[in-house]
């Protein structure tokens, strides 16, 4: 877990701007402040397309309302959008958002949206639970492995990469110094 400005993004006031995104930037994002609680977590999936489905990160409890937001990166929001669950059209909404009221377990599934002329979003899994405890939900993009696996691998890679590189650099420096000392050129 890293914060904006620490190797990625540019912190500007209360925003974090990421200029050049890759699929590795997919994951769970939120805002934190020393003065208050953290914001809601949001799943972001970076793809080559321009349509994004914003959905809950955490499982939702039965009876809760869930709002899905379909938008594009390039044009204003509130464009008409078609929403799909498990590949079947649920409904078309004129404003780009859809609220599922009083969700039940039958609402659990793979959701995506489509904005005419702009394309369709990657699919997003929504979990419905009756329990009070929540775990992170999963997004299943259409063209790659689940982002949580990618995100987990990325975190593991970054946690190992820099310490390993430092150790290799340190060991090679020690070997070089030792070699020079044994030659008497130091």
PDB file of C-alpha atoms in Angstrom:
ATOM      1  CA  UNK A   1       0.000   0.000   0.000  1.00  0.00           C
ATOM      2  CA  UNK A   2       1.490   3.347  -1.040  1.00  0.00           C
ATOM      3  CA  UNK A   3       0.185   6.868  -0.999  1.00  0.00           C
ATOM      4  CA  UNK A   4      -0.216   9.293  -3.858  1.00  0.00           C
ATOM      5  CA  UNK A   5       3.037  11.046  -4.697  1.00  0.00           C
ATOM      6  CA  UNK A   6       5.173   8.132  -3.446  1.00  0.00           C
ATOM      7  CA  UNK A   7       6.205   6.730  -6.804  1.00  0.00           C
ATOM      8  CA  UNK A   8       2.827   7.199  -8.465  1.00  0.00           C
ATOM      9  CA  UNK A   9       0.388  10.056  -8.979  1.00  0.00           C
ATOM     10  CA  UNK A  10       0.730  13.756  -8.311  1.00  0.00           C
ATOM     11  CA  UNK A  11      -0.899  15.114  -5.172  1.00  0.00           C
ATOM     12  CA  UNK A  12      -2.802  18.351  -5.841  1.00  0.00           C
ATOM     13  CA  UNK A  13      -4.868  19.717  -2.939  1.00  0.00           C
ATOM     14  CA  UNK A  14      -7.242  16.873  -2.075  1.00  0.00           C
ATOM     15  CA  UNK A  15      -6.858  15.069  -5.414  1.00  0.00           C
ATOM     16  CA  UNK A  16      -4.443  12.532  -6.792  1.00  0.00           C
ATOM     17  CA  UNK A  17      -3.803  12.827 -10.520  1.00  0.00           C
ATOM     18  CA  UNK A  18      -2.443   9.814 -12.379  1.00  0.00           C
ATOM     19  CA  UNK A  19      -1.389  10.904 -15.862  1.00  0.00           C
ATOM     20  CA  UNK A  20      -0.407   7.642 -17.520  1.00  0.00           C
ATOM     21  CA  UNK A  21      -2.278   4.603 -16.281  1.00  0.00           C
ATOM     22  CA  UNK A  22      -1.644   0.960 -17.010  1.00  0.00           C
ATOM     23  CA  UNK A  23      -3.570  -2.178 -16.136  1.00  0.00           C
ATOM     24  CA  UNK A  24      -1.233  -2.459 -13.103  1.00  0.00           C
ATOM     25  CA  UNK A  25      -2.978   0.622 -11.683  1.00  0.00           C
ATOM     26  CA  UNK A  26      -6.211  -1.380 -11.311  1.00  0.00           C
ATOM     27  CA  UNK A  27      -7.204  -1.901  -7.710  1.00  0.00           C
ATOM     28  CA  UNK A  28      -8.919  -0.504  -4.662  1.00  0.00           C
ATOM     29  CA  UNK A  29      -8.544   3.226  -4.017  1.00  0.00           C
ATOM     30  CA  UNK A  30      -9.647   5.459  -1.144  1.00  0.00           C
ATOM     31  CA  UNK A  31      -8.806   8.774   0.508  1.00  0.00           C
ATOM     32  CA  UNK A  32      -7.406   9.214   4.006  1.00  0.00           C
ATOM     33  CA  UNK A  33      -6.838  12.247   6.170  1.00  0.00           C
ATOM     34  CA  UNK A  34      -5.183  12.760   9.539  1.00  0.00           C
ATOM     35  CA  UNK A  35      -8.241  14.752  10.578  1.00  0.00           C
ATOM     36  CA  UNK A  36     -10.977  12.232   9.859  1.00  0.00           C
ATOM     37  CA  UNK A  37     -12.159   8.829   8.721  1.00  0.00           C
ATOM     38  CA  UNK A  38     -11.250   7.274   5.387  1.00  0.00           C
ATOM     39  CA  UNK A  39     -13.540   7.588   2.376  1.00  0.00           C
ATOM     40  CA  UNK A  40     -15.473   4.731   0.832  1.00  0.00           C
ATOM     41  CA  UNK A  41     -13.267   2.333  -1.088  1.00  0.00           C
ATOM     42  CA  UNK A  42     -13.724   2.218  -4.849  1.00  0.00           C
ATOM     43  CA  UNK A  43     -12.644  -0.492  -7.293  1.00  0.00           C
ATOM     44  CA  UNK A  44     -10.991   0.959 -10.384  1.00  0.00           C
ATOM     45  CA  UNK A  45     -10.107  -1.208 -13.351  1.00  0.00           C
ATOM     46  CA  UNK A  46      -7.782   0.239 -15.970  1.00  0.00           C
ATOM     47  CA  UNK A  47      -8.443  -1.103 -19.455  1.00  0.00           C
ATOM     48  CA  UNK A  48      -7.897   0.050 -22.999  1.00  0.00           C
ATOM     49  CA  UNK A  49     -11.537   1.108 -23.259  1.00  0.00           C
ATOM     50  CA  UNK A  50     -13.125   4.366 -22.240  1.00  0.00           C
ATOM     51  CA  UNK A  51     -16.221   3.103 -20.358  1.00  0.00           C
ATOM     52  CA  UNK A  52     -16.054   2.567 -16.598  1.00  0.00           C
ATOM     53  CA  UNK A  53     -18.558   0.840 -14.303  1.00  0.00           C
ATOM     54  CA  UNK A  54     -18.273   2.151 -10.756  1.00  0.00           C
ATOM     55  CA  UNK A  55     -19.577  -0.437  -8.306  1.00  0.00           C
ATOM     56  CA  UNK A  56     -19.239  -1.257  -4.592  1.00  0.00           C
ATOM     57  CA  UNK A  57     -15.894  -2.673  -3.490  1.00  0.00           C
ATOM     58  CA  UNK A  58     -17.237  -4.480  -0.456  1.00  0.00           C
ATOM     59  CA  UNK A  59     -20.050  -7.019  -0.449  1.00  0.00           C
ATOM     60  CA  UNK A  60     -23.442  -5.463   0.122  1.00  0.00           C
ATOM     61  CA  UNK A  61     -25.877  -6.763   2.687  1.00  0.00           C
ATOM     62  CA  UNK A  62     -29.288  -8.075   1.776  1.00  0.00           C
ATOM     63  CA  UNK A  63     -31.803  -5.233   1.914  1.00  0.00           C
ATOM     64  CA  UNK A  64     -29.258  -2.508   1.063  1.00  0.00           C
ATOM     65  CA  UNK A  65     -29.590  -0.302  -2.021  1.00  0.00           C
ATOM     66  CA  UNK A  66     -26.766  -0.483  -4.584  1.00  0.00           C
ATOM     67  CA  UNK A  67     -26.059   2.227  -7.152  1.00  0.00           C
ATOM     68  CA  UNK A  68     -24.026   1.441 -10.262  1.00  0.00           C
ATOM     69  CA  UNK A  69     -22.542   4.338 -12.227  1.00  0.00           C
ATOM     70  CA  UNK A  70     -21.579   3.980 -15.881  1.00  0.00           C
ATOM     71  CA  UNK A  71     -19.399   6.730 -17.311  1.00  0.00           C
ATOM     72  CA  UNK A  72     -16.735   7.486 -19.892  1.00  0.00           C
ATOM     73  CA  UNK A  73     -13.270   8.918 -19.436  1.00  0.00           C
ATOM     74  CA  UNK A  74     -13.627  11.426 -22.255  1.00  0.00           C
ATOM     75  CA  UNK A  75     -17.153  12.865 -22.258  1.00  0.00           C
ATOM     76  CA  UNK A  76     -19.464  14.252 -19.586  1.00  0.00           C
ATOM     77  CA  UNK A  77     -21.198  11.779 -17.304  1.00  0.00           C
ATOM     78  CA  UNK A  78     -24.932  11.117 -17.307  1.00  0.00           C
ATOM     79  CA  UNK A  79     -24.934   9.574 -20.794  1.00  0.00           C
ATOM     80  CA  UNK A  80     -27.620   6.938 -21.405  1.00  0.00           C
ATOM     81  CA  UNK A  81     -26.335   3.472 -20.506  1.00  0.00           C
ATOM     82  CA  UNK A  82     -27.483  -0.130 -20.736  1.00  0.00           C
ATOM     83  CA  UNK A  83     -26.790  -2.301 -17.675  1.00  0.00           C
ATOM     84  CA  UNK A  84     -26.219  -6.058 -17.827  1.00  0.00           C
ATOM     85  CA  UNK A  85     -26.106  -8.818 -15.222  1.00  0.00           C
ATOM     86  CA  UNK A  86     -24.497 -12.136 -16.119  1.00  0.00           C
ATOM     87  CA  UNK A  87     -24.599 -11.140 -19.809  1.00  0.00           C
ATOM     88  CA  UNK A  88     -28.333 -10.323 -19.932  1.00  0.00           C
ATOM     89  CA  UNK A  89     -29.742  -6.821 -20.294  1.00  0.00           C
ATOM     90  CA  UNK A  90     -31.332  -5.600 -17.054  1.00  0.00           C
ATOM     91  CA  UNK A  91     -32.437  -2.178 -18.215  1.00  0.00           C
ATOM     92  CA  UNK A  92     -31.429   0.981 -20.045  1.00  0.00           C
ATOM     93  CA  UNK A  93     -31.081   4.136 -17.985  1.00  0.00           C
ATOM     94  CA  UNK A  94     -31.120   7.657 -19.473  1.00  0.00           C
ATOM     95  CA  UNK A  95     -28.716   9.093 -16.883  1.00  0.00           C
ATOM     96  CA  UNK A  96     -25.925   6.493 -16.704  1.00  0.00           C
ATOM     97  CA  UNK A  97     -26.711   5.276 -13.215  1.00  0.00           C
ATOM     98  CA  UNK A  98     -28.887   2.480 -11.919  1.00  0.00           C
ATOM     99  CA  UNK A  99     -29.982   1.747  -8.361  1.00  0.00           C
ATOM    100  CA  UNK A 100     -30.915  -1.760  -7.317  1.00  0.00           C
ATOM    101  CA  UNK A 101     -33.206  -1.336  -4.332  1.00  0.00           C
ATOM    102  CA  UNK A 102     -33.326  -3.821  -1.473  1.00  0.00           C
ATOM    103  CA  UNK A 103     -30.793  -6.241  -2.954  1.00  0.00           C
ATOM    104  CA  UNK A 104     -31.170  -9.958  -2.351  1.00  0.00           C
ATOM    105  CA  UNK A 105     -28.830 -12.860  -2.961  1.00  0.00           C
ATOM    106  CA  UNK A 106     -30.333 -13.261  -6.431  1.00  0.00           C
ATOM    107  CA  UNK A 107     -28.815  -9.852  -7.318  1.00  0.00           C
ATOM    108  CA  UNK A 108     -25.306 -11.233  -6.810  1.00  0.00           C
ATOM    109  CA  UNK A 109     -23.482 -11.589 -10.111  1.00  0.00           C
ATOM    110  CA  UNK A 110     -21.309 -10.159 -12.850  1.00  0.00           C
ATOM    111  CA  UNK A 111     -22.341  -6.652 -13.938  1.00  0.00           C
ATOM    112  CA  UNK A 112     -21.264  -4.482 -16.848  1.00  0.00           C
ATOM    113  CA  UNK A 113     -22.601  -1.482 -18.716  1.00  0.00           C
ATOM    114  CA  UNK A 114     -22.587  -0.170 -22.260  1.00  0.00           C
ATOM    115  CA  UNK A 115     -22.711   3.411 -23.526  1.00  0.00           C
ATOM    116  CA  UNK A 116     -23.719   3.558 -27.175  1.00  0.00           C
ATOM    117  CA  UNK A 117     -20.888   4.856 -29.337  1.00  0.00           C
ATOM    118  CA  UNK A 118     -18.318   4.523 -26.534  1.00  0.00           C
ATOM    119  CA  UNK A 119     -18.213   0.786 -25.799  1.00  0.00           C
ATOM    120  CA  UNK A 120     -18.751  -1.416 -22.791  1.00  0.00           C
ATOM    121  CA  UNK A 121     -17.123  -1.528 -19.386  1.00  0.00           C
ATOM    122  CA  UNK A 122     -15.149  -4.415 -17.934  1.00  0.00           C
ATOM    123  CA  UNK A 123     -17.326  -6.727 -15.856  1.00  0.00           C
ATOM    124  CA  UNK A 124     -17.547  -6.237 -12.102  1.00  0.00           C
ATOM    125  CA  UNK A 125     -18.585  -8.895  -9.577  1.00  0.00           C
ATOM    126  CA  UNK A 126     -21.061  -7.798  -6.898  1.00  0.00           C
ATOM    127  CA  UNK A 127     -21.355  -9.962  -3.808  1.00  0.00           C
ATOM    128  CA  UNK A 128     -24.497  -9.947  -1.651  1.00  0.00           C
ATOM    129  CA  UNK A 129     -24.235 -11.254   1.892  1.00  0.00           C
ATOM    130  CA  UNK A 130     -26.527 -11.506   4.878  1.00  0.00           C
ATOM    131  CA  UNK A 131     -23.614 -11.210   7.284  1.00  0.00           C
ATOM    132  CA  UNK A 132     -22.430  -8.007   8.932  1.00  0.00           C
ATOM    133  CA  UNK A 133     -18.771  -8.698   8.131  1.00  0.00           C
ATOM    134  CA  UNK A 134     -17.501  -7.758   4.708  1.00  0.00           C
ATOM    135  CA  UNK A 135     -14.604  -8.742   2.509  1.00  0.00           C
ATOM    136  CA  UNK A 136     -13.405  -7.102  -0.656  1.00  0.00           C
ATOM    137  CA  UNK A 137     -15.380  -7.855  -3.780  1.00  0.00           C
ATOM    138  CA  UNK A 138     -13.764  -9.010  -6.966  1.00  0.00           C
ATOM    139  CA  UNK A 139     -13.798  -7.564 -10.455  1.00  0.00           C
ATOM    140  CA  UNK A 140     -13.422  -9.900 -13.383  1.00  0.00           C
ATOM    141  CA  UNK A 141     -12.217  -7.999 -16.463  1.00  0.00           C
ATOM    142  CA  UNK A 142     -13.137  -9.564 -19.760  1.00  0.00           C
ATOM    143  CA  UNK A 143      -9.594  -9.815 -21.121  1.00  0.00           C
ATOM    144  CA  UNK A 144      -7.295 -10.593 -18.194  1.00  0.00           C
ATOM    145  CA  UNK A 145      -7.008 -12.252 -14.798  1.00  0.00           C
ATOM    146  CA  UNK A 146      -9.000 -10.857 -11.857  1.00  0.00           C
ATOM    147  CA  UNK A 147      -7.495  -7.524 -10.723  1.00  0.00           C
ATOM    148  CA  UNK A 148      -7.289  -8.608  -7.100  1.00  0.00           C
ATOM    149  CA  UNK A 149      -4.888 -11.326  -8.183  1.00  0.00           C
ATOM    150  CA  UNK A 150      -2.977  -8.790 -10.277  1.00  0.00           C
ATOM    151  CA  UNK A 151      -3.060  -6.295  -7.427  1.00  0.00           C
ATOM    152  CA  UNK A 152      -1.887  -8.928  -4.951  1.00  0.00           C
ATOM    153  CA  UNK A 153       0.932  -9.932  -7.255  1.00  0.00           C
ATOM    154  CA  UNK A 154       1.876  -6.303  -7.797  1.00  0.00           C
ATOM    155  CA  UNK A 155       1.974  -5.614  -4.056  1.00  0.00           C
ATOM    156  CA  UNK A 156       3.992  -8.786  -3.437  1.00  0.00           C
ATOM    157  CA  UNK A 157       6.314  -7.907  -6.306  1.00  0.00           C
ATOM    158  CA  UNK A 158       6.886  -4.363  -5.041  1.00  0.00           C
ATOM    159  CA  UNK A 159       7.376  -5.564  -1.471  1.00  0.00           C
ATOM    160  CA  UNK A 160      10.057  -7.985  -2.652  1.00  0.00           C
ATOM    161  CA  UNK A 161      11.594  -6.105  -5.589  1.00  0.00           C
ATOM    162  CA  UNK A 162      13.171  -3.165  -3.794  1.00  0.00           C
ATOM    163  CA  UNK A 163      14.594  -5.126  -0.835  1.00  0.00           C
ATOM    164  CA  UNK A 164      16.013  -7.760  -3.217  1.00  0.00           C
ATOM    165  CA  UNK A 165      17.516  -5.079  -5.461  1.00  0.00           C
ATOM    166  CA  UNK A 166      18.997  -3.337  -2.418  1.00  0.00           C
ATOM    167  CA  UNK A 167      20.490  -6.632  -1.177  1.00  0.00           C
ATOM    168  CA  UNK A 168      21.974  -7.399  -4.594  1.00  0.00           C
ATOM    169  CA  UNK A 169      23.437  -3.904  -4.827  1.00  0.00           C
ATOM    170  CA  UNK A 170      24.792  -4.125  -1.283  1.00  0.00           C
ATOM    171  CA  UNK A 171      26.335  -7.572  -1.856  1.00  0.00           C
ATOM    172  CA  UNK A 172      27.915  -6.520  -5.159  1.00  0.00           C
ATOM    173  CA  UNK A 173      29.336  -3.413  -3.484  1.00  0.00           C
ATOM    174  CA  UNK A 174      30.807  -5.524  -0.663  1.00  0.00           C
ATOM    175  CA  UNK A 175      32.316  -7.952  -3.179  1.00  0.00           C
ATOM    176  CA  UNK A 176      33.814  -5.091  -5.175  1.00  0.00           C
ATOM    177  CA  UNK A 177      35.311  -3.459  -2.074  1.00  0.00           C
ATOM    178  CA  UNK A 178      36.627  -6.829  -0.898  1.00  0.00           C
ATOM    179  CA  UNK A 179      38.154  -7.500  -4.314  1.00  0.00           C
ATOM    180  CA  UNK A 180      39.901  -4.117  -4.412  1.00  0.00           C
ATOM    181  CA  UNK A 181      41.196  -4.518  -0.853  1.00  0.00           C
ATOM    182  CA  UNK A 182      42.617  -7.966  -1.612  1.00  0.00           C
ATOM    183  CA  UNK A 183      44.483  -6.479  -4.609  1.00  0.00           C
ATOM    184  CA  UNK A 184      45.795  -3.668  -2.475  1.00  0.00           C
ATOM    185  CA  UNK A 185      44.457  -0.960  -4.762  1.00  0.00           C
ATOM    186  CA  UNK A 186      42.203   0.595  -2.189  1.00  0.00           C
TER     187      UNK A 186
END
